[in-house]
Every structure is written in C-alpha cells, then in structure tokens.
Amino acid sequence: MADPMIYLDYAASTPVDSRVLDRMREVAEMNCANPSSTHAAGREAQAIIAHAAAQLAGLLNVDPGTLVWTSGATESDNLAIAGGARYRAHRGKHIVTMKTEHKAVTDVFETLARDGFDVTWVEAQPDGRLSPETFAAALREDTQFASIMFVNNETGVIQDIEALGLICREHDVLFHVDGAQAVGKLPIELGRLPVDLLSLTGHKFYGPKGIGALYIADRPGCHVEPILFGGGQQRRLRPGTLPTDLIAGLGMTAEVAAASIEADLEHLRRLRQILWEGIRDIEGVVLNGDPGGFPGILNVSVEDIEGESLLLALEPLLVATGSACNSKTQEPSYVLRALGLSDKQAQSAIRFSVGRPTTRDEVEFAAGHYRNAVARLRELAPMAAG
Ligand SMILES: *Cc1c(COP(=O)(O)O)cnc(C)c1O
C-alpha cells in the first residue's frame, strides 16, 4: 500500500474543526427558515446569526455591526476594493497596492485600471516586506484607496499594518487589508488598528468553505458601494439569503480560534523550526521571504531542481508549488518573481504550510523526504552548475 498522505497545505485550506461541524449540524437540523422571514423561525435564524457575529467580533475586538457576511475572502476583497474605490471616486483616481497580493486583489485592481483608475504597484523589499517609507512616497494628492495584505499566502511575510494604516489616515486614503491568512492565526486587535476594511474567510482557519466576512470600520467616510444587487439584506451592501448554518460555523470557528491562537502559534513555531533545521544545510537551499514571518508557512527554493518534478518526487507530501491558485499553470510564482527571484529559482519553490493538527513526526518525515527527493533528482539529472 502507498504511504499515507501527509497534508502540509494548510495555507490553501484547513480541515473543519469538530466543534464547528457540530455547531453547523445542530443549526442545520434546528432551523430551516430564511433569516429574512419575520415569523418566529426566521427570527430564531436572525438570533443565531447575531450570536455568530458576536463570536467573530469577539475574536477581532470590534463591534458586531461592522461585519458583513460574504462567500469568502475573494468576494470580500472584490467588495472592499471595487466598492471602496468607486465610493471614493470623487476623492481622486489614484489607488495603490502591491504585486505580491493575492489574485483576488490584483485582478480587481487590473479591472479598475481598465475602468480609468490609476494604479501604482509598490515594490516589496527582497524579504517581501513593504517599507512604510516606500509606501508613503507612492501616495499622491489624489490617492484615495490602498490595499495591502496582512500575511502573504505564499511566503508568510507579515506587513506592518499599523504603520501603513497610520500613513493612510494622514493622507485621507481608505485602507483595505486582506486578512485571509492572518485572522484566527495572529492576535489582531482590529478595533485598535488604523484599518478601514478587512477581508477574512472561514476555511483558512478551521472553518467551512464558502463563508467569510468584510469588516467595515464604523467611522465617517468609511463605506463601500455594493457590487451585487438583489434583496435588501445586510443594509443593501451585500444582498442574498444568509446561510445560517455556515455563518454559525464561522462564528464557532472564531470562538475556537480566540481560545487557541497563542498555543497554535507556539506549536507552529516549533514545527517550522524542525522542518527548516532538517533541510537548511542542503546545498543550494534558500528560504524565500522573511524568516520572521508567519510560522505556519515555510517557502523554500533549491538550486538546479525543477518544481513540478520535485512536487512529484515529494509524494506522499501534499505541498504547494507557487500558490494553489496558480499551480495549474507552469508559470513561476509572480509573488516570488516580485521578490527578485529568477524564473528558475521561483520554479523550484515549494511551500510547506503546517497547521494545528500537524505533528512533529510529520515534519520530521517531510524534512527527510525533501532531502532524499532533492538528492535523487540531482542524481537522475545532474544539471550543469551555473
Ligand atoms: C485564500 C485567500 C483568498 C481567497 O479566499 P476564498 O475564501 O478562498 O475566496 C484571498 N486572499 C488570500 C490572502 C488568501 O489566502
């Protein structure tokens, strides 16, 4: 029999926590009403949703009224960016983001550029971080909107959201943060951060797929135009029947995360260290991004090895080359290219991402297996150095 597979792709998606599954099943069995209905069962559904909003608000330290339910971070990013930039169109046409953002952000900016907005793509340092000085220098009199992610999904690089947000406040720039890889994984006192809009999604922190939220700060001038039209749900900002069971699941996901963030982080730090110690002395191995980034992600390149062959040789490890969303193409990761890696270096990159259920044995096995795979591929196809 084949070796059992080892899942090391928690940055792509996570298993649903059993407490979350229990809650979703309980709600689905208990209440089938449309939460928009005014009868007793509809009101019960509304109460279930209000409870979930309080749970999610508790994790983020914000008021529950600031949260809009969406289908996930892709939709939240679209609503925040297209809706925010259009709402602020009177303020100017200039909007700012980075090349290392998720496609759910970069594609919206490209669409807005075709609609007449003027986009500046600020450059990351080679370690993936954005220096606040570089960011401030990119802002102009007519800059009205900026979007910078919290934790990068490919490299784990963490941006200095507080410093960047303060610069936005000084320049009257609406500030959106894609928090899909950060919420529930890093302690975030969102209510205290100078952030106007923040996207999150359940399935990146042990909740269900297909449910997320957009935080919209309760402060003057902070608003977005809707991008979907239909019923009047959610103050007309995002119409559509609310999925009571998924929302209850996301609420429970947040409650579980709030109680385990510190222990999770400690666990991930230990795992990443074991993994990195196990492979760092392989000839030509480099860590991509910032070693001080989110400990759930380890992105490494290795000289003279091609990523797709490496991925096959690494079975039964379930890891990613580039990002999950782009791995169907053979293109080297645009995120790693933006950090200055060559096509060849970017092509050999493997993203290991560990999670709450990952064990020490699994990462020890992964390190040994990576080591053997690289040695085997080098024996099979010794490439000319340089
Ligand atoms: C996963 C992810 C998204 C997309 O989230 P979905 O809920 O899958 O739509 C957006 N941004 C980042 C940084 C992500 O990691």
Short mmCIF file of C-alpha atoms and ligand atoms in Angstrom, two decimals:
data_model
loop_
_atom_site.label_atom_id
_atom_site.label_comp_id
_atom_site.label_asym_id
_atom_site.label_seq_id
_atom_site.Cartn_x
_atom_site.Cartn_y
_atom_site.Cartn_z
CA MET A 1 0.00 0.00 0.00
CA ALA A 2 1.11 3.53 -0.68
CA ASP A 3 2.33 5.67 2.20
CA PRO A 4 -0.48 7.64 3.82
CA MET A 5 -0.53 11.18 2.54
CA ILE A 6 0.76 13.97 4.73
CA TYR A 7 -1.18 17.20 4.41
CA LEU A 8 1.16 20.20 4.52
CA ASP A 9 -1.02 22.67 2.64
CA TYR A 10 -2.83 24.50 5.45
CA ALA A 11 -2.30 27.85 3.72
CA ALA A 12 -4.53 26.59 0.88
CA SER A 13 -7.26 25.29 3.16
CA THR A 14 -7.74 23.70 6.57
CA PRO A 15 -9.89 20.86 7.93
CA VAL A 16 -13.07 21.97 9.69
CA ASP A 17 -12.75 21.77 13.48
CA SER A 18 -15.10 19.17 15.01
CA ARG A 19 -16.73 21.77 17.29
CA VAL A 20 -17.52 23.82 14.19
CA LEU A 21 -19.00 20.80 12.40
CA ASP A 22 -21.13 20.01 15.47
CA ARG A 23 -22.46 23.55 15.57
CA MET A 24 -23.25 23.58 11.83
CA ARG A 25 -25.11 20.29 12.08
CA GLU A 26 -27.02 21.47 15.14
CA VAL A 27 -28.12 24.68 13.38
CA ALA A 28 -28.97 22.94 10.10
CA GLU A 29 -31.18 20.44 11.93
CA MET A 30 -32.77 23.02 14.20
CA ASN A 31 -33.68 25.78 11.76
CA CYS A 32 -34.52 25.75 8.05
CA ALA A 33 -36.01 29.25 7.89
CA ASN A 34 -34.95 32.09 5.67
CA PRO A 35 -33.36 34.59 8.07
CA SER A 36 -35.21 37.36 6.22
CA SER A 37 -38.58 35.90 7.24
CA THR A 38 -40.36 37.77 10.02
CA HIS A 39 -42.04 34.70 11.56
CA ALA A 40 -40.72 33.02 14.70
CA ALA A 41 -38.32 30.65 12.89
CA GLY A 42 -36.93 33.49 10.83
CA ARG A 43 -36.33 35.47 14.00
CA GLU A 44 -34.60 32.45 15.51
CA ALA A 45 -32.29 32.31 12.45
CA GLN A 46 -31.55 36.01 12.94
CA ALA A 47 -30.62 35.32 16.56
CA ILE A 48 -28.27 32.50 15.50
CA ILE A 49 -26.59 34.89 13.05
CA ALA A 50 -26.37 37.64 15.68
CA HIS A 51 -24.65 35.18 18.02
CA ALA A 52 -22.14 34.25 15.30
CA ALA A 53 -21.45 37.94 14.63
CA ALA A 54 -20.74 38.43 18.34
CA GLN A 55 -18.34 35.46 18.31
CA LEU A 56 -16.45 36.78 15.26
CA ALA A 57 -16.47 40.33 16.66
CA GLY A 58 -15.02 38.95 19.89
CA LEU A 59 -12.07 37.42 18.05
CA LEU A 60 -11.34 40.72 16.31
CA ASN A 61 -12.23 43.09 19.14
CA VAL A 62 -14.70 45.06 17.03
CA ASP A 63 -18.41 45.88 17.16
CA PRO A 64 -20.57 43.12 15.56
CA GLY A 65 -22.33 45.78 13.47
CA THR A 66 -19.12 46.34 11.49
CA LEU A 67 -19.24 42.84 9.90
CA VAL A 68 -20.81 41.99 6.53
CA TRP A 69 -21.14 38.28 5.62
CA THR A 70 -19.80 37.23 2.23
CA SER A 71 -18.97 33.99 0.42
CA GLY A 72 -15.28 34.24 1.36
CA ALA A 73 -12.20 36.39 1.02
CA THR A 74 -12.42 36.62 -2.78
CA GLU A 75 -15.81 38.28 -2.53
CA SER A 76 -14.75 40.41 0.44
CA ASP A 77 -11.70 41.64 -1.50
CA ASN A 78 -13.86 42.47 -4.52
CA LEU A 79 -16.45 44.29 -2.42
CA ALA A 80 -13.82 46.23 -0.48
CA ILE A 81 -11.69 47.25 -3.45
CA ALA A 82 -14.17 47.76 -6.29
CA GLY A 83 -16.83 49.02 -3.86
CA GLY A 84 -14.43 51.19 -1.87
CA ALA A 85 -12.61 52.79 -4.82
CA ARG A 86 -15.92 53.53 -6.58
CA TYR A 87 -17.42 55.02 -3.42
CA ARG A 88 -14.37 57.28 -3.13
CA ALA A 89 -14.18 58.20 -6.83
CA HIS A 90 -14.93 61.85 -6.01
CA ARG A 91 -11.71 61.96 -3.96
CA GLY A 92 -9.42 61.00 -6.88
CA LYS A 93 -8.47 58.26 -9.31
CA HIS A 94 -5.23 57.05 -7.77
CA ILE A 95 -5.22 53.70 -5.95
CA VAL A 96 -2.28 51.71 -4.54
CA THR A 97 -1.43 48.05 -3.94
CA MET A 98 1.47 45.57 -4.28
CA LYS A 99 2.40 42.94 -6.86
CA THR A 100 2.67 40.32 -4.13
CA GLU A 101 -1.04 40.45 -3.27
CA HIS A 102 -3.42 37.53 -3.85
CA LYS A 103 -5.11 37.33 -7.28
CA ALA A 104 -8.41 38.25 -5.59
CA VAL A 105 -6.82 41.67 -5.04
CA THR A 106 -4.56 42.14 -8.10
CA ASP A 107 -7.27 41.17 -10.58
CA VAL A 108 -9.69 43.72 -9.09
CA PHE A 109 -7.05 46.45 -9.38
CA GLU A 110 -6.44 45.46 -13.01
CA THR A 111 -10.16 45.70 -13.69
CA LEU A 112 -10.30 49.13 -12.04
CA ALA A 113 -7.31 50.24 -14.14
CA ARG A 114 -9.30 49.35 -17.28
CA ASP A 115 -12.18 51.41 -15.86
CA GLY A 116 -9.97 54.51 -15.70
CA PHE A 117 -8.42 54.30 -12.24
CA ASP A 118 -4.70 54.98 -11.98
CA VAL A 119 -2.91 52.13 -10.16
CA THR A 120 0.52 52.21 -8.51
CA TRP A 121 2.08 48.83 -7.67
CA VAL A 122 4.50 49.47 -4.82
CA GLU A 123 7.57 47.22 -4.63
CA ALA A 124 8.38 44.86 -1.78
CA GLN A 125 11.87 44.67 -0.32
CA PRO A 126 13.71 41.43 -1.20
CA ASP A 127 12.42 39.92 2.08
CA GLY A 128 8.85 40.61 0.93
CA ARG A 129 8.11 43.41 3.36
CA LEU A 130 6.88 46.82 2.30
CA SER A 131 8.82 49.64 3.85
CA PRO A 132 6.48 52.37 5.19
CA GLU A 133 8.75 54.98 3.56
CA THR A 134 8.30 53.38 0.12
CA PHE A 135 4.58 53.26 0.71
CA ALA A 136 4.35 56.89 1.85
CA ALA A 137 6.38 58.01 -1.17
CA ALA A 138 3.87 56.36 -3.52
CA LEU A 139 0.93 58.36 -2.19
CA ARG A 140 -0.22 61.47 -4.05
CA GLU A 141 -2.71 64.27 -3.59
CA ASP A 142 -5.34 62.24 -5.49
CA THR A 143 -4.66 58.86 -3.80
CA GLN A 144 -7.95 57.66 -2.35
CA PHE A 145 -7.61 53.91 -1.71
CA ALA A 146 -4.90 51.36 -0.83
CA SER A 147 -4.91 47.59 -0.27
CA ILE A 148 -2.08 45.72 1.46
CA MET A 149 -2.34 42.16 2.77
CA PHE A 150 -1.63 41.18 6.38
CA VAL A 151 0.10 37.80 5.87
CA ASN A 152 1.24 36.65 2.44
CA ASN A 153 -0.26 33.33 1.39
CA GLU A 154 2.86 32.10 -0.40
CA THR A 155 5.68 33.27 1.85
CA GLY A 156 4.07 34.05 5.22
CA VAL A 157 5.57 37.56 5.15
CA ILE A 158 3.79 39.84 7.63
CA GLN A 159 3.30 43.51 6.73
CA ASP A 160 3.44 46.34 9.26
CA ILE A 161 -0.28 47.07 9.01
CA GLU A 162 -0.26 49.60 11.83
CA ALA A 163 2.47 51.78 10.27
CA LEU A 164 0.91 51.56 6.79
CA GLY A 165 -2.56 52.33 8.15
CA LEU A 166 -1.33 55.41 10.01
CA ILE A 167 0.14 56.73 6.78
CA CYS A 168 -3.25 56.18 5.09
CA ARG A 169 -5.03 58.07 7.86
CA GLU A 170 -2.63 61.01 7.46
CA HIS A 171 -3.33 61.16 3.73
CA ASP A 172 -7.10 60.50 3.81
CA VAL A 173 -6.64 57.18 1.99
CA LEU A 174 -9.19 54.40 2.57
CA PHE A 175 -7.16 51.36 3.73
CA HIS A 176 -8.15 47.75 2.97
CA VAL A 177 -6.32 44.73 4.36
CA ASP A 178 -6.66 41.19 3.00
CA GLY A 179 -6.58 39.31 6.29
CA ALA A 180 -7.39 35.84 4.92
CA GLN A 181 -4.11 34.33 6.19
CA ALA A 182 -3.99 36.32 9.42
CA VAL A 183 -7.42 36.19 11.07
CA GLY A 184 -7.61 33.50 13.72
CA LYS A 185 -3.87 32.86 13.40
CA LEU A 186 -2.29 36.05 14.72
CA PRO A 187 -3.72 38.02 17.63
CA ILE A 188 -5.34 41.03 15.93
CA GLU A 189 -6.94 43.88 17.86
CA LEU A 190 -8.67 45.14 14.76
CA GLY A 191 -10.63 47.81 16.62
CA ARG A 192 -7.35 49.43 17.64
CA LEU A 193 -5.68 49.27 14.24
CA PRO A 194 -5.92 52.07 11.65
CA VAL A 195 -7.67 49.70 9.21
CA ASP A 196 -10.86 50.66 7.37
CA LEU A 197 -11.73 47.41 5.62
CA LEU A 198 -10.57 43.85 6.30
CA SER A 199 -11.34 40.63 4.41
CA LEU A 200 -11.47 37.22 6.07
CA THR A 201 -12.60 33.70 5.21
CA GLY A 202 -13.62 30.66 7.27
CA HIS A 203 -11.73 27.90 5.50
CA LYS A 204 -8.26 29.30 6.22
CA PHE A 205 -8.69 28.94 9.99
CA TYR A 206 -10.50 25.61 10.50
CA GLY A 207 -13.94 26.74 9.39
CA PRO A 208 -16.16 25.93 6.40
CA LYS A 209 -15.53 26.97 2.80
CA GLY A 210 -17.90 29.41 1.15
CA ILE A 211 -18.33 31.79 4.07
CA GLY A 212 -16.35 34.88 5.00
CA ALA A 213 -16.82 38.45 6.06
CA LEU A 214 -15.80 42.00 5.33
CA TYR A 215 -15.11 44.31 8.26
CA ILE A 216 -16.13 47.91 7.55
CA ALA A 217 -14.92 50.29 10.24
CA ASP A 218 -17.56 52.44 11.84
CA ARG A 219 -16.09 55.82 11.08
CA PRO A 220 -17.07 58.78 8.90
CA GLY A 221 -16.29 58.34 5.21
CA CYS A 222 -15.58 54.62 5.54
CA HIS A 223 -18.05 52.94 3.25
CA VAL A 224 -18.25 50.84 0.07
CA GLU A 225 -20.70 50.65 -2.81
CA PRO A 226 -22.36 47.26 -3.31
CA ILE A 227 -21.12 45.06 -6.15
CA LEU A 228 -24.08 42.66 -6.01
CA PHE A 229 -27.73 43.64 -6.32
CA GLY A 230 -30.88 41.90 -5.23
CA GLY A 231 -32.80 41.70 -1.96
CA GLY A 232 -32.18 44.29 0.70
CA GLN A 233 -30.20 42.03 3.06
CA GLN A 234 -27.27 43.38 5.05
CA ARG A 235 -28.13 47.06 4.66
CA ARG A 236 -28.16 46.58 0.85
CA LEU A 237 -24.39 46.21 0.98
CA ARG A 238 -24.48 42.53 0.17
CA PRO A 239 -27.85 41.06 -0.78
CA GLY A 240 -28.66 37.36 -0.85
CA THR A 241 -30.18 34.88 1.61
CA LEU A 242 -27.80 34.40 4.51
CA PRO A 243 -26.57 30.80 5.01
CA THR A 244 -27.45 30.39 8.69
CA ASP A 245 -25.52 27.12 9.17
CA LEU A 246 -22.32 28.37 7.50
CA ILE A 247 -22.45 31.62 9.46
CA ALA A 248 -22.98 29.72 12.73
CA GLY A 249 -19.95 27.62 11.73
CA LEU A 250 -17.82 30.71 11.11
CA GLY A 251 -18.88 32.10 14.49
CA MET A 252 -17.78 28.92 16.22
CA THR A 253 -14.55 28.90 14.17
CA ALA A 254 -13.78 32.35 15.60
CA GLU A 255 -14.57 31.29 19.16
CA VAL A 256 -12.30 28.24 18.88
CA ALA A 257 -9.52 30.36 17.34
CA ALA A 258 -9.75 33.02 20.04
CA ALA A 259 -9.06 30.36 22.67
CA SER A 260 -6.19 28.66 20.83
CA ILE A 261 -4.25 31.36 18.95
CA GLU A 262 -1.30 31.52 21.34
CA ALA A 263 -0.95 27.74 21.69
CA ASP A 264 -1.33 27.34 17.90
CA LEU A 265 1.42 29.89 17.25
CA GLU A 266 3.78 28.18 19.67
CA HIS A 267 3.06 24.82 18.01
CA LEU A 268 3.64 26.21 14.50
CA ARG A 269 6.90 27.87 15.54
CA ARG A 270 8.23 24.57 16.82
CA LEU A 271 7.17 22.70 13.69
CA ARG A 272 8.63 25.22 11.30
CA GLN A 273 11.91 25.16 13.17
CA ILE A 274 12.13 21.36 12.97
CA LEU A 275 11.33 21.46 9.26
CA TRP A 276 13.83 24.22 8.48
CA GLU A 277 16.59 22.70 10.65
CA GLY A 278 16.04 19.46 8.75
CA ILE A 279 16.65 20.94 5.30
CA ARG A 280 18.62 24.16 5.66
CA ASP A 281 22.03 22.56 5.14
CA ILE A 282 21.09 21.01 1.77
CA GLU A 283 23.31 22.58 -0.86
CA GLY A 284 21.59 25.47 -2.63
CA VAL A 285 18.53 25.67 -0.36
CA VAL A 286 17.19 29.16 0.37
CA LEU A 287 14.28 30.38 2.45
CA ASN A 288 12.02 32.72 0.47
CA GLY A 289 10.60 35.74 2.26
CA ASP A 290 11.18 36.91 5.79
CA PRO A 291 12.37 34.36 8.41
CA GLY A 292 10.39 36.40 10.95
CA GLY A 293 7.11 35.86 9.09
CA PHE A 294 4.06 33.78 9.99
CA PRO A 295 5.37 30.42 11.31
CA GLY A 296 2.71 28.32 9.57
CA ILE A 297 4.43 28.81 6.21
CA LEU A 298 7.90 27.80 5.04
CA ASN A 299 8.70 28.60 1.41
CA VAL A 300 11.99 27.24 0.07
CA SER A 301 13.77 27.15 -3.26
CA VAL A 302 16.64 24.88 -4.18
CA GLU A 303 19.20 25.30 -6.94
CA ASP A 304 19.06 23.25 -10.13
CA ILE A 305 15.81 21.46 -9.41
CA GLU A 306 12.55 21.91 -11.27
CA GLY A 307 9.48 22.44 -9.07
CA GLU A 308 6.99 20.15 -10.80
CA SER A 309 9.39 17.16 -10.72
CA LEU A 310 10.14 17.96 -7.11
CA LEU A 311 6.44 18.04 -6.27
CA LEU A 312 6.03 14.54 -7.76
CA ALA A 313 9.15 13.25 -6.03
CA LEU A 314 7.81 14.60 -2.74
CA GLU A 315 4.71 12.40 -2.72
CA PRO A 316 3.10 11.46 -0.31
CA LEU A 317 3.68 15.02 0.95
CA LEU A 318 0.84 17.33 -0.05
CA VAL A 319 2.60 20.65 -0.55
CA ALA A 320 2.28 23.55 -2.98
CA THR A 321 4.44 24.97 -5.73
CA GLY A 322 3.83 28.67 -6.19
CA SER A 323 0.32 29.29 -4.93
CA ALA A 324 -2.56 26.84 -5.10
CA CYS A 325 -4.49 29.17 -7.35
CA ASN A 326 -1.72 29.30 -9.94
CA SER A 327 -0.24 25.84 -9.79
CA LYS A 328 -2.33 24.66 -12.73
CA THR A 329 -0.19 26.86 -14.91
CA GLN A 330 3.52 26.15 -15.16
CA GLU A 331 4.27 29.84 -14.69
CA PRO A 332 6.71 30.59 -11.90
CA SER A 333 5.05 32.30 -8.95
CA TYR A 334 4.52 36.01 -9.65
CA VAL A 335 4.87 36.64 -5.91
CA LEU A 336 8.37 35.16 -5.77
CA ARG A 337 9.33 36.88 -9.04
CA ALA A 338 8.30 40.17 -7.42
CA LEU A 339 10.80 39.46 -4.60
CA GLY A 340 13.56 39.30 -7.20
CA LEU A 341 13.88 35.53 -7.63
CA SER A 342 14.84 34.32 -11.10
CA ASP A 343 12.36 32.19 -13.07
CA LYS A 344 14.47 29.15 -12.22
CA GLN A 345 14.61 29.90 -8.51
CA ALA A 346 10.89 30.62 -8.40
CA GLN A 347 10.15 27.43 -10.31
CA SER A 348 11.88 25.26 -7.72
CA ALA A 349 9.93 26.81 -4.83
CA ILE A 350 7.93 24.58 -2.52
CA ARG A 351 5.53 25.99 0.05
CA PHE A 352 5.20 23.83 3.15
CA SER A 353 2.35 25.01 5.36
CA VAL A 354 1.67 23.44 8.74
CA GLY A 355 -1.39 23.68 10.94
CA ARG A 356 -3.00 22.84 14.24
CA PRO A 357 -3.21 19.06 13.51
CA THR A 358 0.36 18.76 12.15
CA THR A 359 2.66 16.58 14.25
CA ARG A 360 6.37 16.60 14.94
CA ASP A 361 6.65 13.19 13.23
CA GLU A 362 5.07 14.58 10.08
CA VAL A 363 7.52 17.47 9.74
CA GLU A 364 10.49 15.25 10.57
CA PHE A 365 9.38 12.85 7.85
CA ALA A 366 8.81 15.79 5.47
CA ALA A 367 12.32 17.14 6.02
CA GLY A 368 13.94 13.75 5.41
CA HIS A 369 11.78 13.14 2.40
CA TYR A 370 12.60 16.52 0.87
CA ARG A 371 16.30 15.85 1.42
CA ASN A 372 16.06 12.47 -0.33
CA ALA A 373 13.96 13.83 -3.18
CA VAL A 374 16.47 16.58 -3.93
CA ALA A 375 19.37 14.08 -3.82
CA ARG A 376 17.51 11.65 -6.09
CA LEU A 377 16.61 14.31 -8.67
CA ARG A 378 20.20 15.57 -8.71
CA GLU A 379 21.43 12.03 -9.38
CA LEU A 380 18.90 11.49 -12.17
CA ALA A 381 19.53 14.74 -13.97
CA PRO A 382 22.74 16.35 -12.88
CA MET A 383 22.38 19.83 -14.31
CA ALA A 384 25.41 21.81 -15.24
CA ALA A 385 26.09 24.21 -12.42
CA GLY A 386 25.50 27.88 -13.20
C1 LIG B 1 -7.40 32.08 0.33
C2 LIG B 1 -7.15 33.52 0.15
C3 LIG B 1 -8.08 34.34 -0.52
C4 LIG B 1 -9.35 33.79 -1.13
O1 LIG B 1 -10.22 33.34 -0.14
P1 LIG B 1 -11.50 32.46 -0.54
O2 LIG B 1 -12.30 32.43 0.70
O3 LIG B 1 -10.95 31.12 -0.90
O4 LIG B 1 -12.20 33.14 -1.64
C5 LIG B 1 -7.79 35.68 -0.64
N1 LIG B 1 -6.65 36.19 -0.14
C6 LIG B 1 -5.75 35.45 0.49
C7 LIG B 1 -4.51 36.08 1.04
C8 LIG B 1 -5.96 34.08 0.65
O5 LIG B 1 -5.04 33.34 1.26
#
